[in-house]
Amino acid sequence: MRSPLLDLPGAVAADAPDEGVAAHYGNPHAEQRALAQGHGFVDLSHRGVVRISGKDRLGWLHSLLSQHLSALEPGVATEALLLDPQGRIEHALAIVDDGEATWAHVEPGGSGPLVEFLNRMRFLMDVDPQDVTADYALVYEAAGVGEGSGAADPGASDSEVLVRRPAPFTDAAPGRELFLPRARLAEYGASHADPAGLWAYEALRIASHRPRAGFETDARTIPHELGWIGSAVHLDKGCYRGQETVARVENLGHPPRRLVFLHLDGTPEHLPAHGDPVEHDGRQVGTVTSSARHYELGLIALALVKRTVPVDAILQADGVPAAQEIIVAPDTGGTARERLRTR
């Protein structure tokens, strides 16, 4: 679905899986800097949007997803994962409830399969999951956009617009997400200044050590590998699909891989891409999952590597020297076993 904001001056279309929105509007580094300082907006209208209504929705979602949702208050942003029976990640949901329905946005193309699964799990519950991607679009606003900026604020008192306030990016002003009627997307772009593309948004995401489903995940990724415990996985709740794996790793084991942040040597000016090999002492120990050119940090990346890789080792990301910054520690998990050892 092509966004009308691709008609804004300077827009350059993004590649798959982010096709349909802009990669940048002519100056990716300036767009990053503006977002970090609280200016501009990002067109995320390619992401899937799901709406679940019905009085049983929160308790029902609580029983299916990894997050504690049964007492979620209206307007409170949270994250959750849908796991398969073996505890592997299928979908990552960014969630907010408006008091009448629960809304979530997911990766491009993910809303249809997610709603199909949810409908199979309805049974006799008063719930109604719907894929509303064709009707609603997501926009990320940096702090100050609309609010006191002189522009019309579509989130202030507009009943057609739902506001979600995610955790802020590292070293950046807090922002917010708007679930905006898709028919109003072109009007929004025309009335707001400083559009920023996906390259800018992704650079801030990577610098903030935030995993993204489909990039940091593959067919065997479990939550502990990516540091999603706490932010998207609640450890003190009832049963849900895949919980056995989460509990086993948390109490008795360690994840086989761990997410790391890489500071890449900028000398060769080569930016490794998603899926490129990460090597240590001439042997492949992982893969690059996301990468970007950051306006302050230079070339950066996220990678998923074997847990046993020394944390102080200099790695090679597609031939580029890379220093590690720990996101997921090698000793993550195994809390019950550690308690037994210290008795």
CSV table of C-alpha atoms in Angstrom, one decimal:
chain,number,residue,atom,x,y,z
A,1,MET,CA,0.0,0.0,0.0
A,2,ARG,CA,1.7,3.2,-1.2
A,3,SER,CA,1.7,6.1,1.2
A,4,PRO,CA,0.6,9.5,-0.1
A,5,LEU,CA,3.5,10.9,1.9
A,6,LEU,CA,5.8,9.6,-0.8
A,7,ASP,CA,4.6,12.6,-2.8
A,8,LEU,CA,6.3,15.0,-0.3
A,9,PRO,CA,9.3,16.8,-1.7
A,10,GLY,CA,12.5,14.8,-1.7
A,11,ALA,CA,10.9,11.5,-0.7
A,12,VAL,CA,12.9,8.4,-1.7
A,13,ALA,CA,11.0,5.1,-1.4
A,14,ALA,CA,12.2,2.4,1.1
A,15,ASP,CA,13.1,-1.1,0.1
A,16,ALA,CA,11.3,-4.3,1.3
A,17,PRO,CA,10.1,-5.0,3.8
A,18,ASP,CA,9.4,-1.3,4.3
A,19,GLU,CA,8.2,-0.6,0.8
A,20,GLY,CA,5.3,1.9,0.6
A,21,VAL,CA,6.9,4.6,2.8
A,22,ALA,CA,9.9,6.9,2.5
A,23,ALA,CA,13.5,5.8,3.3
A,24,HIS,CA,14.4,9.4,3.5
A,25,TYR,CA,13.5,12.9,2.3
A,26,GLY,CA,16.9,13.9,1.1
A,27,ASN,CA,19.1,14.2,4.2
A,28,PRO,CA,19.0,11.2,6.5
A,29,HIS,CA,21.5,12.5,9.0
A,30,ALA,CA,19.6,15.8,9.5
A,31,GLU,CA,16.4,13.9,9.8
A,32,GLN,CA,17.9,11.8,12.6
A,33,ARG,CA,19.2,14.8,14.4
A,34,ALA,CA,15.8,16.5,14.2
A,35,LEU,CA,14.0,13.5,15.6
A,36,ALA,CA,16.4,13.1,18.4
A,37,GLN,CA,16.0,16.8,19.3
A,38,GLY,CA,12.2,16.5,19.3
A,39,HIS,CA,11.3,17.7,15.8
A,40,GLY,CA,9.6,16.0,12.8
A,41,PHE,CA,7.5,12.9,12.2
A,42,VAL,CA,7.9,9.5,10.6
A,43,ASP,CA,5.5,7.8,8.2
A,44,LEU,CA,5.0,4.2,9.6
A,45,SER,CA,1.8,3.7,7.6
A,46,HIS,CA,3.1,0.4,6.1
A,47,ARG,CA,2.8,-1.3,9.5
A,48,GLY,CA,-0.2,-3.5,10.2
A,49,VAL,CA,-2.9,-2.2,12.5
A,50,VAL,CA,-5.1,-4.6,14.5
A,51,ARG,CA,-8.2,-3.6,16.7
A,52,ILE,CA,-9.7,-6.0,19.2
A,53,SER,CA,-13.1,-5.0,20.7
A,54,GLY,CA,-15.3,-6.9,23.1
A,55,LYS,CA,-15.6,-6.9,26.9
A,56,ASP,CA,-13.4,-10.0,27.3
A,57,ARG,CA,-10.6,-8.7,25.2
A,58,LEU,CA,-7.9,-7.9,27.9
A,59,GLY,CA,-8.3,-11.2,29.8
A,60,TRP,CA,-8.4,-13.1,26.5
A,61,LEU,CA,-5.2,-11.4,25.2
A,62,HIS,CA,-3.6,-12.0,28.6
A,63,SER,CA,-4.1,-15.7,28.1
A,64,LEU,CA,-2.6,-15.7,24.6
A,65,LEU,CA,0.3,-13.3,24.7
A,66,SER,CA,3.5,-12.9,26.8
A,67,GLN,CA,2.6,-9.7,28.6
A,68,HIS,CA,0.4,-9.1,31.6
A,69,LEU,CA,-2.7,-7.5,30.0
A,70,SER,CA,-5.7,-8.3,32.2
A,71,ALA,CA,-5.5,-5.0,34.1
A,72,LEU,CA,-4.1,-2.8,31.3
A,73,GLU,CA,-5.3,0.8,31.9
A,74,PRO,CA,-6.5,2.9,29.0
A,75,GLY,CA,-3.8,4.9,27.3
A,76,VAL,CA,-0.9,2.9,28.8
A,77,ALA,CA,1.5,1.7,26.2
A,78,THR,CA,3.0,-1.8,26.4
A,79,GLU,CA,4.5,-4.5,24.2
A,80,ALA,CA,3.7,-8.2,23.9
A,81,LEU,CA,4.8,-11.3,21.9
A,82,LEU,CA,2.9,-14.1,20.4
A,83,LEU,CA,5.0,-17.2,20.7
A,84,ASP,CA,4.6,-20.6,19.0
A,85,PRO,CA,4.2,-23.7,21.2
A,86,GLN,CA,8.0,-24.1,21.4
A,87,GLY,CA,8.5,-20.5,22.7
A,88,ARG,CA,9.7,-19.0,19.4
A,89,ILE,CA,8.7,-15.5,18.4
A,90,GLU,CA,5.9,-15.3,15.8
A,91,HIS,CA,4.7,-11.7,16.2
A,92,ALA,CA,5.7,-8.6,18.3
A,93,LEU,CA,2.8,-6.3,19.2
A,94,ALA,CA,3.0,-2.7,20.3
A,95,ILE,CA,-0.2,-2.3,22.3
A,96,VAL,CA,-2.5,0.4,23.8
A,97,ASP,CA,-6.1,0.2,25.0
A,98,ASP,CA,-8.6,3.1,24.6
A,99,GLY,CA,-11.2,1.8,27.1
A,100,GLU,CA,-13.4,0.3,24.4
A,101,ALA,CA,-10.9,-1.7,22.3
A,102,THR,CA,-7.3,-2.8,22.3
A,103,TRP,CA,-5.1,-1.6,19.4
A,104,ALA,CA,-1.8,-3.0,18.2
A,105,HIS,CA,0.6,-2.3,15.4
A,106,VAL,CA,2.8,-5.1,14.0
A,107,GLU,CA,5.3,-5.6,11.2
A,108,PRO,CA,4.3,-5.0,7.6
A,109,GLY,CA,2.2,-7.9,6.4
A,110,GLY,CA,1.8,-9.3,9.9
A,111,SER,CA,-1.7,-8.1,10.7
A,112,GLY,CA,-3.5,-10.6,8.5
A,113,PRO,CA,-1.9,-13.7,9.9
A,114,LEU,CA,-2.2,-12.4,13.4
A,115,VAL,CA,-5.9,-11.7,13.1
A,116,GLU,CA,-6.4,-15.1,11.4
A,117,PHE,CA,-4.8,-16.8,14.5
A,118,LEU,CA,-6.8,-14.6,17.0
A,119,ASN,CA,-10.1,-15.5,15.3
A,120,ARG,CA,-9.3,-19.2,15.6
A,121,MET,CA,-8.9,-18.7,19.4
A,122,ARG,CA,-12.1,-16.8,20.0
A,123,PHE,CA,-14.2,-19.8,21.2
A,124,LEU,CA,-17.1,-18.3,23.2
A,125,MET,CA,-15.3,-15.1,24.3
A,126,ASP,CA,-16.8,-11.7,23.6
A,127,VAL,CA,-14.0,-10.5,21.4
A,128,ASP,CA,-13.8,-9.3,17.8
A,129,PRO,CA,-10.2,-9.0,16.3
A,130,GLN,CA,-10.1,-7.0,13.1
A,131,ASP,CA,-7.4,-6.1,10.6
A,132,VAL,CA,-7.9,-2.3,10.2
A,133,THR,CA,-4.7,-1.6,8.3
A,134,ALA,CA,-6.8,-0.4,5.3
A,135,ASP,CA,-8.5,2.1,7.5
A,136,TYR,CA,-5.8,3.3,9.9
A,137,ALA,CA,-2.2,4.4,9.5
A,138,LEU,CA,0.5,4.8,12.0
A,139,VAL,CA,2.6,7.9,12.3
A,140,TYR,CA,5.5,8.5,14.8
A,141,GLU,CA,5.8,12.1,16.1
A,142,ALA,CA,8.8,13.5,17.9
A,143,ALA,CA,8.1,15.5,21.0
A,144,GLY,CA,6.5,18.8,20.4
A,145,VAL,CA,5.0,18.0,17.0
A,146,GLY,CA,1.4,19.2,17.2
A,147,GLU,CA,1.6,19.8,20.9
A,148,GLY,CA,2.2,23.5,21.3
A,149,SER,CA,3.9,23.8,17.9
A,150,GLY,CA,1.2,25.8,16.2
A,151,ALA,CA,0.2,22.9,14.0
A,152,ALA,CA,-3.2,21.1,14.4
A,153,ASP,CA,-2.8,18.5,17.0
A,154,PRO,CA,-4.7,15.4,15.9
A,155,GLY,CA,-4.2,13.7,19.2
A,156,ALA,CA,-5.5,16.4,21.5
A,157,SER,CA,-9.2,16.0,21.3
A,158,ASP,CA,-9.8,14.1,18.1
A,159,SER,CA,-12.0,11.0,18.8
A,160,GLU,CA,-10.8,9.5,15.5
A,161,VAL,CA,-7.1,9.5,16.5
A,162,LEU,CA,-5.6,7.2,19.2
A,163,VAL,CA,-2.3,8.2,20.8
A,164,ARG,CA,0.2,5.7,22.1
A,165,ARG,CA,3.3,6.9,23.9
A,166,PRO,CA,6.2,4.3,23.6
A,167,ALA,CA,9.4,4.4,25.7
A,168,PRO,CA,11.7,7.1,24.3
A,169,PHE,CA,14.7,6.3,22.2
A,170,THR,CA,18.1,6.5,24.0
A,171,ASP,CA,19.4,10.1,24.1
A,172,ALA,CA,16.3,11.4,22.3
A,173,ALA,CA,13.3,13.4,23.2
A,174,PRO,CA,10.2,11.3,23.9
A,175,GLY,CA,7.8,10.8,21.1
A,176,ARG,CA,4.3,9.4,20.5
A,177,GLU,CA,2.5,7.2,17.9
A,178,LEU,CA,-0.8,8.2,16.3
A,179,PHE,CA,-3.3,5.7,14.9
A,180,LEU,CA,-4.6,8.0,12.3
A,181,PRO,CA,-7.5,7.4,9.9
A,182,ARG,CA,-5.7,6.6,6.6
A,183,ALA,CA,-7.9,8.9,4.7
A,184,ARG,CA,-6.4,11.8,6.6
A,185,LEU,CA,-2.7,10.8,6.0
A,186,ALA,CA,-2.1,13.1,3.1
A,187,GLU,CA,-3.7,16.1,5.0
A,188,TYR,CA,-1.4,15.3,8.0
A,189,GLY,CA,1.7,15.3,5.8
A,190,ALA,CA,0.7,18.6,4.2
A,191,SER,CA,0.2,20.3,7.6
A,192,HIS,CA,3.2,19.1,9.4
A,193,ALA,CA,6.9,20.0,8.9
A,194,ASP,CA,10.1,18.1,9.0
A,195,PRO,CA,9.3,14.6,7.7
A,196,ALA,CA,11.9,12.0,8.5
A,197,GLY,CA,12.3,8.7,6.7
A,198,LEU,CA,12.7,5.1,7.9
A,199,TRP,CA,16.5,5.3,7.7
A,200,ALA,CA,16.5,8.0,10.4
A,201,TYR,CA,13.9,6.1,12.6
A,202,GLU,CA,15.8,2.8,12.2
A,203,ALA,CA,19.1,4.4,13.2
A,204,LEU,CA,17.6,5.7,16.4
A,205,ARG,CA,16.1,2.3,17.0
A,206,ILE,CA,19.4,0.4,16.6
A,207,ALA,CA,21.3,2.9,18.7
A,208,SER,CA,18.6,2.3,21.4
A,209,HIS,CA,19.3,-1.5,21.3
A,210,ARG,CA,15.7,-2.2,20.4
A,211,PRO,CA,15.0,-5.5,18.5
A,212,ARG,CA,12.6,-5.6,15.6
A,213,ALA,CA,10.6,-8.6,14.6
A,214,GLY,CA,11.7,-9.9,11.2
A,215,PHE,CA,15.1,-8.3,11.6
A,216,GLU,CA,16.4,-9.5,14.9
A,217,THR,CA,14.2,-12.6,14.8
A,218,ASP,CA,14.4,-15.7,12.7
A,219,ALA,CA,12.5,-19.0,12.8
A,220,ARG,CA,14.1,-20.1,16.0
A,221,THR,CA,14.4,-16.9,18.1
A,222,ILE,CA,13.3,-17.0,21.7
A,223,PRO,CA,12.6,-13.9,23.8
A,224,HIS,CA,15.6,-14.2,26.1
A,225,GLU,CA,18.0,-13.9,23.1
A,226,LEU,CA,16.8,-10.4,22.4
A,227,GLY,CA,16.4,-8.9,25.8
A,228,TRP,CA,12.6,-8.8,25.5
A,229,ILE,CA,12.2,-10.2,29.1
A,230,GLY,CA,10.5,-7.4,31.1
A,231,SER,CA,9.5,-5.1,28.3
A,232,ALA,CA,7.4,-7.6,26.3
A,233,VAL,CA,7.5,-10.7,28.5
A,234,HIS,CA,6.0,-10.8,32.0
A,235,LEU,CA,7.5,-13.5,34.2
A,236,ASP,CA,4.8,-13.5,36.9
A,237,LYS,CA,1.6,-14.4,35.0
A,238,GLY,CA,-0.5,-17.4,34.1
A,239,CYS,CA,-0.1,-19.8,31.3
A,240,TYR,CA,0.2,-18.7,27.7
A,241,ARG,CA,1.5,-20.4,24.5
A,242,GLY,CA,5.2,-20.9,24.6
A,243,GLN,CA,5.6,-20.1,28.4
A,244,GLU,CA,7.3,-23.4,29.1
A,245,THR,CA,10.3,-22.4,27.1
A,246,VAL,CA,10.5,-18.9,28.7
A,247,ALA,CA,10.3,-20.4,32.2
A,248,ARG,CA,12.8,-23.1,31.4
A,249,VAL,CA,15.4,-20.6,30.2
A,250,GLU,CA,14.7,-18.1,32.9
A,251,ASN,CA,15.1,-20.7,35.7
A,252,LEU,CA,17.4,-23.5,34.5
A,253,GLY,CA,19.3,-22.5,31.3
A,254,HIS,CA,20.7,-19.8,29.1
A,255,PRO,CA,19.6,-18.8,25.6
A,256,PRO,CA,21.9,-20.2,22.9
A,257,ARG,CA,22.4,-16.8,21.3
A,258,ARG,CA,22.5,-13.2,22.5
A,259,LEU,CA,21.9,-9.8,20.9
A,260,VAL,CA,24.8,-7.4,20.7
A,261,PHE,CA,25.3,-3.8,19.6
A,262,LEU,CA,28.2,-3.3,17.2
A,263,HIS,CA,30.4,-0.2,16.8
A,264,LEU,CA,31.7,-0.7,13.3
A,265,ASP,CA,35.0,0.5,12.0
A,266,GLY,CA,34.1,3.3,9.6
A,267,THR,CA,37.4,3.2,7.7
A,268,PRO,CA,36.2,0.9,4.8
A,269,GLU,CA,32.8,2.8,4.6
A,270,HIS,CA,31.1,-0.5,4.1
A,271,LEU,CA,27.8,-1.0,5.9
A,272,PRO,CA,27.1,-4.7,6.5
A,273,ALA,CA,23.5,-5.7,5.6
A,274,HIS,CA,20.9,-7.9,7.3
A,275,GLY,CA,22.0,-11.5,7.2
A,276,ASP,CA,25.7,-10.8,6.6
A,277,PRO,CA,28.1,-13.1,8.6
A,278,VAL,CA,29.7,-12.1,11.9
A,279,GLU,CA,33.0,-13.9,12.5
A,280,HIS,CA,35.4,-14.4,15.4
A,281,ASP,CA,38.9,-15.9,14.8
A,282,GLY,CA,37.9,-16.8,11.2
A,283,ARG,CA,34.7,-18.7,12.2
A,284,GLN,CA,31.2,-17.6,11.8
A,285,VAL,CA,29.5,-17.0,15.2
A,286,GLY,CA,26.4,-15.1,14.2
A,287,THR,CA,24.8,-12.7,11.7
A,288,VAL,CA,24.1,-9.0,11.3
A,289,THR,CA,20.4,-8.3,11.9
A,290,SER,CA,20.1,-4.5,11.5
A,291,SER,CA,22.6,-1.8,10.5
A,292,ALA,CA,22.6,2.0,10.0
A,293,ARG,CA,24.6,5.1,9.6
A,294,HIS,CA,24.1,7.1,12.8
A,295,TYR,CA,24.5,10.9,12.7
A,296,GLU,CA,26.8,10.8,15.8
A,297,LEU,CA,27.9,7.2,16.3
A,298,GLY,CA,28.8,6.5,12.6
A,299,LEU,CA,28.3,2.9,11.4
A,300,ILE,CA,26.4,0.8,13.8
A,301,ALA,CA,24.6,-2.6,13.8
A,302,LEU,CA,22.8,-5.2,15.9
A,303,ALA,CA,23.8,-8.8,15.6
A,304,LEU,CA,22.8,-12.1,17.0
A,305,VAL,CA,25.8,-14.1,18.1
A,306,LYS,CA,26.5,-17.4,19.9
A,307,ARG,CA,26.3,-17.0,23.7
A,308,THR,CA,29.8,-18.2,24.2
A,309,VAL,CA,31.5,-15.5,22.1
A,310,PRO,CA,33.8,-13.5,24.5
A,311,VAL,CA,32.2,-10.2,25.3
A,312,ASP,CA,35.5,-8.3,24.8
A,313,ALA,CA,36.3,-9.9,21.4
A,314,ILE,CA,36.6,-7.8,18.3
A,315,LEU,CA,34.4,-9.3,15.7
A,316,GLN,CA,34.3,-9.1,11.9
A,317,ALA,CA,30.9,-8.1,10.5
A,318,ASP,CA,31.1,-9.0,6.8
A,319,GLY,CA,34.8,-8.2,7.0
A,320,VAL,CA,34.4,-4.9,9.0
A,321,PRO,CA,36.0,-4.8,12.4
A,322,ALA,CA,33.3,-4.4,15.1
A,323,ALA,CA,33.5,-3.8,18.9
A,324,GLN,CA,30.7,-5.3,21.0
A,325,GLU,CA,28.5,-3.5,23.4
A,326,ILE,CA,26.5,-6.0,25.6
A,327,ILE,CA,22.7,-6.0,25.3
A,328,VAL,CA,22.0,-9.5,26.4
A,329,ALA,CA,24.6,-10.9,28.9
A,330,PRO,CA,26.0,-14.4,28.4
A,331,ASP,CA,24.7,-15.4,31.8
A,332,THR,CA,21.1,-14.4,31.1
A,333,GLY,CA,18.6,-16.9,32.5
A,334,GLY,CA,19.4,-19.7,34.9
A,335,THR,CA,18.1,-17.8,37.9
A,336,ALA,CA,16.8,-20.8,39.8
A,337,ARG,CA,20.0,-22.8,39.2
A,338,GLU,CA,22.1,-19.9,40.4
A,339,ARG,CA,20.0,-19.6,43.6
A,340,LEU,CA,20.6,-23.3,44.3
A,341,ARG,CA,24.4,-22.9,43.8
A,342,THR,CA,24.6,-20.0,46.4
A,343,ARG,CA,22.8,-21.9,49.2
